[in-house]
Amino acid sequence: MDTVRHLHPDKSWVDSYLEDCPARTVLDALANKWTLLVVSALRQHDGPMRFNELRRRLTGITQKMLTQTLRGLERDGLATRKVYPTVPPRVEYLLTPLGVDAGKLLNAIGEWSERNVSEILSSRAAFDARPDHS
């Protein structure tokens, strides 16, 4: 799959507007609030995490959404799932090297968010206060 690159004076970028661009596949996998938070939680933890540990760590996530997110991460090769033959079964999740690498990108998004959230919230408030806002 060829990716078209457009060159600007200081940068090059993947043309993710193209339907067959690999960046779309990656964005589909990573551009989700819960994916970002699950990867971050797994990255911060020193070793594998159990399902309920993740659920307690991620305030507001439902059991169904956590299950879907973990399955997606496993499907994309970003996390592994290990089941221990105990009663009840013990299941642990761990990032793969690919997931650790993706986590670095997601961490950069988190850092950017912390630096800029007040500006975003101010812009939202100003927009919502405009009389022409509908």
mmCIF file of N, CA and C in Angstrom:
data_model
loop_
_atom_site.group_PDB
_atom_site.id
_atom_site.type_symbol
_atom_site.label_atom_id
_atom_site.label_comp_id
_atom_site.label_asym_id
_atom_site.label_seq_id
_atom_site.Cartn_x
_atom_site.Cartn_y
_atom_site.Cartn_z
ATOM 1 N N MET A 1 0.844 -1.170 0.000
ATOM 2 C CA MET A 1 0.000 0.000 0.000
ATOM 3 C C MET A 1 0.890 1.233 0.000
ATOM 4 N N ASP A 2 0.806 2.012 -1.029
ATOM 5 C CA ASP A 2 1.610 3.219 -1.124
ATOM 6 C C ASP A 2 0.931 4.356 -0.389
ATOM 7 N N THR A 3 1.741 5.152 0.249
ATOM 8 C CA THR A 3 1.243 6.327 0.931
ATOM 9 C C THR A 3 1.774 7.545 0.208
ATOM 10 N N VAL A 4 0.905 8.467 -0.101
ATOM 11 C CA VAL A 4 1.308 9.692 -0.765
ATOM 12 C C VAL A 4 1.818 10.649 0.300
ATOM 13 N N ARG A 5 2.956 11.248 0.070
ATOM 14 C CA ARG A 5 3.499 12.234 0.997
ATOM 15 C C ARG A 5 3.558 13.586 0.289
ATOM 16 N N HIS A 6 3.075 14.590 0.976
ATOM 17 C CA HIS A 6 3.185 15.954 0.474
ATOM 18 C C HIS A 6 4.284 16.629 1.260
ATOM 19 N N LEU A 7 5.129 17.336 0.583
ATOM 20 C CA LEU A 7 6.237 17.998 1.259
ATOM 21 C C LEU A 7 5.930 19.480 1.451
ATOM 22 N N HIS A 8 6.141 19.923 2.662
ATOM 23 C CA HIS A 8 6.087 21.335 3.005
ATOM 24 C C HIS A 8 7.514 21.751 3.311
ATOM 25 N N PRO A 9 7.782 23.030 3.408
ATOM 26 C CA PRO A 9 9.154 23.471 3.638
ATOM 27 C C PRO A 9 9.836 22.781 4.826
ATOM 28 N N ASP A 10 9.120 22.599 5.929
ATOM 29 C CA ASP A 10 9.760 22.044 7.119
ATOM 30 C C ASP A 10 9.301 20.642 7.482
ATOM 31 N N LYS A 11 8.290 20.121 6.808
ATOM 32 C CA LYS A 11 7.705 18.854 7.248
ATOM 33 C C LYS A 11 7.264 18.012 6.063
ATOM 34 N N SER A 12 7.083 16.740 6.344
ATOM 35 C CA SER A 12 6.355 15.876 5.427
ATOM 36 C C SER A 12 5.304 15.176 6.267
ATOM 37 N N TRP A 13 4.199 14.807 5.661
ATOM 38 C CA TRP A 13 3.177 14.111 6.414
ATOM 39 C C TRP A 13 2.487 13.100 5.524
ATOM 40 N N VAL A 14 1.877 12.156 6.176
ATOM 41 C CA VAL A 14 1.113 11.144 5.471
ATOM 42 C C VAL A 14 -0.214 11.769 5.080
ATOM 43 N N ASP A 15 -0.628 11.558 3.855
ATOM 44 C CA ASP A 15 -1.892 12.116 3.396
ATOM 45 C C ASP A 15 -3.031 11.205 3.848
ATOM 46 N N SER A 16 -3.465 11.410 5.081
ATOM 47 C CA SER A 16 -4.480 10.548 5.674
ATOM 48 C C SER A 16 -5.869 10.791 5.109
ATOM 49 N N TYR A 17 -5.978 11.733 4.176
ATOM 50 C CA TYR A 17 -7.254 11.947 3.524
ATOM 51 C C TYR A 17 -7.540 10.859 2.499
ATOM 52 N N LEU A 18 -6.503 10.168 2.082
ATOM 53 C CA LEU A 18 -6.691 9.099 1.106
ATOM 54 C C LEU A 18 -7.289 7.875 1.781
ATOM 55 N N GLU A 19 -8.218 7.251 1.115
ATOM 56 C CA GLU A 19 -8.934 6.108 1.685
ATOM 57 C C GLU A 19 -8.012 4.952 2.048
ATOM 58 N N ASP A 20 -6.978 4.716 1.258
ATOM 59 C CA ASP A 20 -6.109 3.561 1.505
ATOM 60 C C ASP A 20 -4.856 3.906 2.314
ATOM 61 N N CYS A 21 -4.838 5.057 2.960
ATOM 62 C CA CYS A 21 -3.678 5.470 3.743
ATOM 63 C C CYS A 21 -3.576 4.625 5.021
ATOM 64 N N PRO A 22 -2.392 4.093 5.314
ATOM 65 C CA PRO A 22 -2.216 3.306 6.532
ATOM 66 C C PRO A 22 -2.529 4.090 7.805
ATOM 67 N N ALA A 23 -2.371 5.400 7.758
ATOM 68 C CA ALA A 23 -2.664 6.203 8.946
ATOM 69 C C ALA A 23 -4.120 6.068 9.366
ATOM 70 N N ARG A 24 -5.012 5.857 8.430
ATOM 71 C CA ARG A 24 -6.427 5.686 8.782
ATOM 72 C C ARG A 24 -6.636 4.430 9.620
ATOM 73 N N THR A 25 -5.926 3.367 9.281
ATOM 74 C CA THR A 25 -6.029 2.129 10.064
ATOM 75 C C THR A 25 -5.563 2.373 11.494
ATOM 76 N N VAL A 26 -4.440 3.059 11.627
ATOM 77 C CA VAL A 26 -3.881 3.329 12.950
ATOM 78 C C VAL A 26 -4.774 4.285 13.725
ATOM 79 N N LEU A 27 -5.268 5.337 13.069
ATOM 80 C CA LEU A 27 -6.162 6.272 13.743
ATOM 81 C C LEU A 27 -7.433 5.577 14.214
ATOM 82 N N ASP A 28 -7.935 4.666 13.409
ATOM 83 C CA ASP A 28 -9.120 3.914 13.799
ATOM 84 C C ASP A 28 -8.854 3.105 15.065
ATOM 85 N N ALA A 29 -7.650 2.578 15.188
ATOM 86 C CA ALA A 29 -7.292 1.766 16.352
ATOM 87 C C ALA A 29 -7.033 2.613 17.593
ATOM 88 N N LEU A 30 -6.444 3.791 17.422
ATOM 89 C CA LEU A 30 -5.982 4.562 18.577
ATOM 90 C C LEU A 30 -6.836 5.769 18.944
ATOM 91 N N ALA A 31 -7.611 6.297 18.022
ATOM 92 C CA ALA A 31 -8.336 7.549 18.260
ATOM 93 C C ALA A 31 -9.654 7.298 18.977
ATOM 94 N N ASN A 32 -9.535 6.833 20.186
ATOM 95 C CA ASN A 32 -10.698 6.528 21.010
ATOM 96 C C ASN A 32 -10.331 6.850 22.448
ATOM 97 N N LYS A 33 -11.200 7.537 23.136
ATOM 98 C CA LYS A 33 -10.920 7.935 24.518
ATOM 99 C C LYS A 33 -10.526 6.745 25.385
ATOM 100 N N TRP A 34 -11.288 5.665 25.318
ATOM 101 C CA TRP A 34 -11.016 4.535 26.201
ATOM 102 C C TRP A 34 -9.744 3.801 25.813
ATOM 103 N N THR A 35 -9.452 3.731 24.534
ATOM 104 C CA THR A 35 -8.196 3.120 24.104
ATOM 105 C C THR A 35 -7.025 3.892 24.687
ATOM 106 N N LEU A 36 -7.080 5.209 24.568
ATOM 107 C CA LEU A 36 -6.026 6.058 25.113
ATOM 108 C C LEU A 36 -5.859 5.815 26.605
ATOM 109 N N LEU A 37 -6.948 5.766 27.335
ATOM 110 C CA LEU A 37 -6.877 5.610 28.787
ATOM 111 C C LEU A 37 -6.447 4.207 29.216
ATOM 112 N N VAL A 38 -6.905 3.174 28.511
ATOM 113 C CA VAL A 38 -6.497 1.804 28.843
ATOM 114 C C VAL A 38 -5.013 1.614 28.573
ATOM 115 N N VAL A 39 -4.546 2.076 27.425
ATOM 116 C CA VAL A 39 -3.112 1.960 27.109
ATOM 117 C C VAL A 39 -2.293 2.712 28.141
ATOM 118 N N SER A 40 -2.739 3.892 28.519
ATOM 119 C CA SER A 40 -2.031 4.682 29.523
ATOM 120 C C SER A 40 -1.976 3.953 30.863
ATOM 121 N N ALA A 41 -3.087 3.380 31.283
ATOM 122 C CA ALA A 41 -3.120 2.644 32.552
ATOM 123 C C ALA A 41 -2.188 1.443 32.513
ATOM 124 N N LEU A 42 -2.192 0.711 31.409
ATOM 125 C CA LEU A 42 -1.312 -0.450 31.280
ATOM 126 C C LEU A 42 0.158 -0.030 31.244
ATOM 127 N N ARG A 43 0.436 1.109 30.622
ATOM 128 C CA ARG A 43 1.811 1.615 30.556
ATOM 129 C C ARG A 43 2.325 2.034 31.925
ATOM 130 N N GLN A 44 1.473 2.652 32.715
ATOM 131 C CA GLN A 44 1.883 3.168 34.017
ATOM 132 C C GLN A 44 2.052 2.072 35.057
ATOM 133 N N HIS A 45 1.382 0.964 34.862
ATOM 134 C CA HIS A 45 1.422 -0.128 35.834
ATOM 135 C C HIS A 45 2.698 -0.934 35.640
ATOM 136 N N ASP A 46 3.282 -1.341 36.715
ATOM 137 C CA ASP A 46 4.526 -2.112 36.636
ATOM 138 C C ASP A 46 4.196 -3.592 36.509
ATOM 139 N N GLY A 47 3.870 -4.028 35.303
ATOM 140 C CA GLY A 47 3.524 -5.427 35.058
ATOM 141 C C GLY A 47 2.101 -5.564 34.583
ATOM 142 N N PRO A 48 1.655 -6.806 34.422
ATOM 143 C CA PRO A 48 0.300 -7.046 33.908
ATOM 144 C C PRO A 48 -0.771 -6.554 34.881
ATOM 145 N N MET A 49 -1.939 -6.269 34.317
ATOM 146 C CA MET A 49 -3.082 -5.832 35.132
ATOM 147 C C MET A 49 -4.253 -6.764 34.899
ATOM 148 N N ARG A 50 -4.992 -6.991 35.957
ATOM 149 C CA ARG A 50 -6.213 -7.768 35.855
ATOM 150 C C ARG A 50 -7.357 -6.849 35.431
ATOM 151 N N PHE A 51 -8.402 -7.467 34.892
ATOM 152 C CA PHE A 51 -9.554 -6.734 34.382
ATOM 153 C C PHE A 51 -10.109 -5.775 35.434
ATOM 154 N N ASN A 52 -10.360 -6.279 36.636
ATOM 155 C CA ASN A 52 -10.962 -5.430 37.666
ATOM 156 C C ASN A 52 -10.022 -4.328 38.150
ATOM 157 N N GLU A 53 -8.720 -4.555 38.090
ATOM 158 C CA GLU A 53 -7.765 -3.484 38.404
ATOM 159 C C GLU A 53 -7.931 -2.342 37.405
ATOM 160 N N LEU A 54 -8.025 -2.707 36.132
ATOM 161 C CA LEU A 54 -8.218 -1.694 35.090
ATOM 162 C C LEU A 54 -9.544 -0.971 35.285
ATOM 163 N N ARG A 55 -10.559 -1.717 35.591
ATOM 164 C CA ARG A 55 -11.893 -1.109 35.748
ATOM 165 C C ARG A 55 -11.909 -0.125 36.918
ATOM 166 N N ARG A 56 -11.240 -0.478 38.021
ATOM 167 C CA ARG A 56 -11.172 0.440 39.152
ATOM 168 C C ARG A 56 -10.332 1.676 38.811
ATOM 169 N N ARG A 57 -9.301 1.489 38.028
ATOM 170 C CA ARG A 57 -8.396 2.590 37.664
ATOM 171 C C ARG A 57 -9.072 3.585 36.719
ATOM 172 N N LEU A 58 -9.954 3.089 35.857
ATOM 173 C CA LEU A 58 -10.565 3.909 34.818
ATOM 174 C C LEU A 58 -11.993 4.295 35.210
ATOM 175 N N THR A 59 -12.092 5.324 35.996
ATOM 176 C CA THR A 59 -13.386 5.799 36.471
ATOM 177 C C THR A 59 -14.315 6.082 35.302
ATOM 178 N N GLY A 60 -15.523 5.517 35.358
ATOM 179 C CA GLY A 60 -16.533 5.795 34.356
ATOM 180 C C GLY A 60 -16.624 4.781 33.233
ATOM 181 N N ILE A 61 -15.674 3.879 33.121
ATOM 182 C CA ILE A 61 -15.747 2.888 32.048
ATOM 183 C C ILE A 61 -16.681 1.761 32.473
ATOM 184 N N THR A 62 -17.509 1.307 31.569
ATOM 185 C CA THR A 62 -18.390 0.185 31.870
ATOM 186 C C THR A 62 -17.647 -1.120 31.602
ATOM 187 N N GLN A 63 -18.165 -2.186 32.162
ATOM 188 C CA GLN A 63 -17.570 -3.508 31.933
ATOM 189 C C GLN A 63 -17.580 -3.836 30.444
ATOM 190 N N LYS A 64 -18.681 -3.525 29.778
ATOM 191 C CA LYS A 64 -18.798 -3.806 28.349
ATOM 192 C C LYS A 64 -17.763 -3.017 27.537
ATOM 193 N N MET A 65 -17.597 -1.723 27.845
ATOM 194 C CA MET A 65 -16.655 -0.891 27.095
ATOM 195 C C MET A 65 -15.218 -1.332 27.360
ATOM 196 N N LEU A 66 -14.905 -1.696 28.592
ATOM 197 C CA LEU A 66 -13.554 -2.167 28.892
ATOM 198 C C LEU A 66 -13.276 -3.467 28.147
ATOM 199 N N THR A 67 -14.243 -4.361 28.124
ATOM 200 C CA THR A 67 -14.085 -5.622 27.389
ATOM 201 C C THR A 67 -13.851 -5.352 25.906
ATOM 202 N N GLN A 68 -14.663 -4.474 25.315
ATOM 203 C CA GLN A 68 -14.509 -4.147 23.890
ATOM 204 C C GLN A 68 -13.157 -3.508 23.609
ATOM 205 N N THR A 69 -12.737 -2.609 24.483
ATOM 206 C CA THR A 69 -11.465 -1.916 24.294
ATOM 207 C C THR A 69 -10.300 -2.890 24.383
ATOM 208 N N LEU A 70 -10.326 -3.765 25.383
ATOM 209 C CA LEU A 70 -9.247 -4.742 25.538
ATOM 210 C C LEU A 70 -9.209 -5.720 24.360
ATOM 211 N N ARG A 71 -10.363 -6.129 23.883
ATOM 212 C CA ARG A 71 -10.402 -7.013 22.710
ATOM 213 C C ARG A 71 -9.816 -6.324 21.484
ATOM 214 N N GLY A 72 -10.141 -5.052 21.315
ATOM 215 C CA GLY A 72 -9.592 -4.293 20.202
ATOM 216 C C GLY A 72 -8.084 -4.163 20.294
ATOM 217 N N LEU A 73 -7.586 -3.891 21.490
ATOM 218 C CA LEU A 73 -6.131 -3.783 21.683
ATOM 219 C C LEU A 73 -5.445 -5.116 21.405
ATOM 220 N N GLU A 74 -6.064 -6.185 21.840
ATOM 221 C CA GLU A 74 -5.505 -7.515 21.584
ATOM 222 C C GLU A 74 -5.541 -7.838 20.090
ATOM 223 N N ARG A 75 -6.653 -7.539 19.455
ATOM 224 C CA ARG A 75 -6.804 -7.795 18.013
ATOM 225 C C ARG A 75 -5.768 -7.039 17.193
ATOM 226 N N ASP A 76 -5.467 -5.801 17.612
ATOM 227 C CA ASP A 76 -4.515 -4.971 16.889
ATOM 228 C C ASP A 76 -3.065 -5.248 17.276
ATOM 229 N N GLY A 77 -2.861 -6.186 18.192
ATOM 230 C CA GLY A 77 -1.494 -6.540 18.586
ATOM 231 C C GLY A 77 -0.864 -5.566 19.556
ATOM 232 N N LEU A 78 -1.678 -4.752 20.220
ATOM 233 C CA LEU A 78 -1.155 -3.770 21.157
ATOM 234 C C LEU A 78 -1.124 -4.284 22.592
ATOM 235 N N ALA A 79 -1.900 -5.315 22.868
ATOM 236 C CA ALA A 79 -1.933 -5.893 24.213
ATOM 237 C C ALA A 79 -2.069 -7.411 24.101
ATOM 238 N N THR A 80 -1.624 -8.087 25.145
ATOM 239 C CA THR A 80 -1.802 -9.535 25.224
ATOM 240 C C THR A 80 -2.710 -9.845 26.400
ATOM 241 N N ARG A 81 -3.370 -10.960 26.286
ATOM 242 C CA ARG A 81 -4.296 -11.436 27.313
ATOM 243 C C ARG A 81 -3.824 -12.815 27.729
ATOM 244 N N LYS A 82 -3.607 -12.999 29.016
ATOM 245 C CA LYS A 82 -3.173 -14.304 29.516
ATOM 246 C C LYS A 82 -4.205 -14.809 30.521
ATOM 247 N N VAL A 83 -4.707 -16.027 30.259
ATOM 248 C CA VAL A 83 -5.707 -16.649 31.128
ATOM 249 C C VAL A 83 -5.023 -17.743 31.929
ATOM 250 N N TYR A 84 -5.186 -17.690 33.247
ATOM 251 C CA TYR A 84 -4.624 -18.711 34.132
ATOM 252 C C TYR A 84 -5.717 -19.704 34.483
ATOM 253 N N PRO A 85 -5.405 -20.998 34.447
ATOM 254 C CA PRO A 85 -6.421 -22.034 34.709
ATOM 255 C C PRO A 85 -6.721 -22.181 36.201
ATOM 256 N N THR A 86 -7.341 -21.163 36.752
ATOM 257 C CA THR A 86 -7.748 -21.197 38.155
ATOM 258 C C THR A 86 -9.260 -21.077 38.219
ATOM 259 N N VAL A 87 -9.808 -21.306 39.394
ATOM 260 C CA VAL A 87 -11.244 -21.138 39.583
ATOM 261 C C VAL A 87 -11.444 -20.044 40.618
ATOM 262 N N PRO A 88 -12.036 -18.920 40.252
ATOM 263 C CA PRO A 88 -12.409 -18.517 38.889
ATOM 264 C C PRO A 88 -11.151 -18.202 38.073
ATOM 265 N N PRO A 89 -11.274 -18.203 36.744
ATOM 266 C CA PRO A 89 -10.103 -17.938 35.908
ATOM 267 C C PRO A 89 -9.522 -16.553 36.193
ATOM 268 N N ARG A 90 -8.220 -16.479 36.231
ATOM 269 C CA ARG A 90 -7.541 -15.200 36.400
ATOM 270 C C ARG A 90 -7.060 -14.756 35.014
ATOM 271 N N VAL A 91 -7.396 -13.525 34.636
ATOM 272 C CA VAL A 91 -7.028 -12.999 33.332
ATOM 273 C C VAL A 91 -6.212 -11.727 33.546
ATOM 274 N N GLU A 92 -5.077 -11.649 32.846
ATOM 275 C CA GLU A 92 -4.217 -10.483 32.950
ATOM 276 C C GLU A 92 -3.945 -9.898 31.565
ATOM 277 N N TYR A 93 -3.742 -8.594 31.537
ATOM 278 C CA TYR A 93 -3.473 -7.874 30.296
ATOM 279 C C TYR A 93 -2.147 -7.136 30.421
ATOM 280 N N LEU A 94 -1.419 -7.123 29.314
ATOM 281 C CA LEU A 94 -0.107 -6.490 29.274
ATOM 282 C C LEU A 94 0.098 -5.909 27.880
ATOM 283 N N LEU A 95 0.723 -4.746 27.812
ATOM 284 C CA LEU A 95 1.026 -4.179 26.503
ATOM 285 C C LEU A 95 2.133 -4.969 25.826
ATOM 286 N N THR A 96 2.019 -5.104 24.533
ATOM 287 C CA THR A 96 3.087 -5.683 23.719
ATOM 288 C C THR A 96 4.113 -4.568 23.462
ATOM 289 N N PRO A 97 5.265 -4.895 22.896
ATOM 290 C CA PRO A 97 6.197 -3.817 22.521
ATOM 291 C C PRO A 97 5.552 -2.789 21.584
ATOM 292 N N LEU A 98 4.706 -3.247 20.678
ATOM 293 C CA LEU A 98 3.983 -2.322 19.796
ATOM 294 C C LEU A 98 3.067 -1.416 20.611
ATOM 295 N N GLY A 99 2.400 -1.982 21.611
ATOM 296 C CA GLY A 99 1.521 -1.202 22.474
ATOM 297 C C GLY A 99 2.277 -0.192 23.317
ATOM 298 N N VAL A 100 3.465 -0.573 23.791
ATOM 299 C CA VAL A 100 4.302 0.361 24.550
ATOM 300 C C VAL A 100 4.693 1.532 23.660
ATOM 301 N N ASP A 101 5.062 1.223 22.430
ATOM 302 C CA ASP A 101 5.442 2.269 21.478
ATOM 303 C C ASP A 101 4.257 3.190 21.184
ATOM 304 N N ALA A 102 3.084 2.616 20.961
ATOM 305 C CA ALA A 102 1.877 3.427 20.732
ATOM 306 C C ALA A 102 1.566 4.262 21.967
ATOM 307 N N GLY A 103 1.820 3.701 23.133
ATOM 308 C CA GLY A 103 1.580 4.421 24.378
ATOM 309 C C GLY A 103 2.390 5.693 24.488
ATOM 310 N N LYS A 104 3.568 5.710 23.892
ATOM 311 C CA LYS A 104 4.389 6.927 23.893
ATOM 312 C C LYS A 104 3.687 8.037 23.115
ATOM 313 N N LEU A 105 3.084 7.673 21.989
ATOM 314 C CA LEU A 105 2.325 8.658 21.210
ATOM 315 C C LEU A 105 1.117 9.162 21.993
ATOM 316 N N LEU A 106 0.401 8.239 22.613
ATOM 317 C CA LEU A 106 -0.789 8.607 23.359
ATOM 318 C C LEU A 106 -0.432 9.452 24.573
ATOM 319 N N ASN A 107 0.722 9.189 25.181
ATOM 320 C CA ASN A 107 1.184 9.993 26.304
ATOM 321 C C ASN A 107 1.433 11.434 25.856
ATOM 322 N N ALA A 108 1.978 11.598 24.655
ATOM 323 C CA ALA A 108 2.200 12.944 24.128
ATOM 324 C C ALA A 108 0.864 13.688 23.973
ATOM 325 N N ILE A 109 -0.176 12.976 23.560
ATOM 326 C CA ILE A 109 -1.505 13.588 23.455
ATOM 327 C C ILE A 109 -1.993 14.002 24.841
ATOM 328 N N GLY A 110 -1.782 13.150 25.825
ATOM 329 C CA GLY A 110 -2.180 13.481 27.194
ATOM 330 C C GLY A 110 -1.450 14.702 27.726
ATOM 331 N N GLU A 111 -0.151 14.785 27.466
ATOM 332 C CA GLU A 111 0.626 15.944 27.917
ATOM 333 C C GLU A 111 0.154 17.216 27.223
ATOM 334 N N TRP A 112 -0.086 17.132 25.912
ATOM 335 C CA TRP A 112 -0.591 18.282 25.169
ATOM 336 C C TRP A 112 -1.942 18.710 25.740
ATOM 337 N N SER A 113 -2.782 17.737 26.068
ATOM 338 C CA SER A 113 -4.112 18.025 26.614
ATOM 339 C C SER A 113 -4.006 18.787 27.924
ATOM 340 N N GLU A 114 -3.128 18.355 28.797
ATOM 341 C CA GLU A 114 -2.962 19.036 30.077
ATOM 342 C C GLU A 114 -2.489 20.476 29.894
ATOM 343 N N ARG A 115 -1.590 20.685 28.941
ATOM 344 C CA ARG A 115 -1.074 22.037 28.694
ATOM 345 C C ARG A 115 -2.132 22.953 28.085
ATOM 346 N N ASN A 116 -3.087 22.404 27.343
ATOM 347 C CA ASN A 116 -3.987 23.231 26.555
ATOM 348 C C ASN A 116 -5.459 23.164 26.928
ATOM 349 N N VAL A 117 -5.822 22.373 27.914
ATOM 350 C CA VAL A 117 -7.242 22.194 28.231
ATOM 351 C C VAL A 117 -7.908 23.501 28.645
ATOM 352 N N SER A 118 -7.208 24.355 29.380
ATOM 353 C CA SER A 118 -7.849 25.600 29.811
ATOM 354 C C SER A 118 -8.171 26.499 28.610
ATOM 355 N N GLU A 119 -7.295 26.519 27.622
ATOM 356 C CA GLU A 119 -7.567 27.310 26.416
ATOM 357 C C GLU A 119 -8.762 26.745 25.645
ATOM 358 N N ILE A 120 -8.848 25.436 25.568
ATOM 359 C CA ILE A 120 -9.971 24.795 24.878
ATOM 360 C C ILE A 120 -11.279 25.094 25.602
ATOM 361 N N LEU A 121 -11.263 24.959 26.941
ATOM 362 C CA LEU A 121 -12.475 25.231 27.715
ATOM 363 C C LEU A 121 -12.895 26.696 27.606
ATOM 364 N N SER A 122 -11.932 27.610 27.591
ATOM 365 C CA SER A 122 -12.240 29.038 27.423
ATOM 366 C C SER A 122 -12.858 29.296 26.050
ATOM 367 N N SER A 123 -12.300 28.669 25.026
ATOM 368 C CA SER A 123 -12.841 28.839 23.674
ATOM 369 C C SER A 123 -14.257 28.289 23.584
ATOM 370 N N ARG A 124 -14.500 27.152 24.216
ATOM 371 C CA ARG A 124 -15.856 26.581 24.211
ATOM 372 C C ARG A 124 -16.835 27.526 24.886
ATOM 373 N N ALA A 125 -16.432 28.054 26.056
ATOM 374 C CA ALA A 125 -17.322 28.957 26.792
ATOM 375 C C ALA A 125 -17.619 30.198 25.972
ATOM 376 N N ALA A 126 -16.596 30.753 25.318
ATOM 377 C CA ALA A 126 -16.816 31.947 24.480
ATOM 378 C C ALA A 126 -17.722 31.627 23.303
ATOM 379 N N PHE A 127 -17.529 30.493 22.684
ATOM 380 C CA PHE A 127 -18.376 30.087 21.565
ATOM 381 C C PHE A 127 -19.818 29.896 22.023
ATOM 382 N N ASP A 128 -19.999 29.188 23.125
ATOM 383 C CA ASP A 128 -21.353 28.918 23.631
ATOM 384 C C ASP A 128 -22.067 30.181 24.099
ATOM 385 N N ALA A 129 -21.314 31.217 24.477
ATOM 386 C CA ALA A 129 -21.905 32.469 24.949
ATOM 387 C C ALA A 129 -22.279 33.411 23.806
ATOM 388 N N ARG A 130 -21.832 33.118 22.597
ATOM 389 C CA ARG A 130 -22.146 33.981 21.454
ATOM 390 C C ARG A 130 -23.638 33.971 21.191
ATOM 391 N N PRO A 131 -24.201 35.137 20.874
ATOM 392 C CA PRO A 131 -25.635 35.202 20.623
ATOM 393 C C PRO A 131 -26.037 34.450 19.354
ATOM 394 N N ASP A 132 -25.112 34.306 18.410
ATOM 395 C CA ASP A 132 -25.433 33.616 17.158
ATOM 396 C C ASP A 132 -25.257 32.102 17.255
ATOM 397 N N HIS A 133 -24.880 31.614 18.418
ATOM 398 C CA HIS A 133 -24.670 30.166 18.611
ATOM 399 C C HIS A 133 -26.013 29.450 18.559
ATOM 400 N N SER A 134 -26.097 28.482 17.684
ATOM 401 C CA SER A 134 -27.364 27.739 17.603
ATOM 402 C C SER A 134 -27.115 26.267 17.549
#
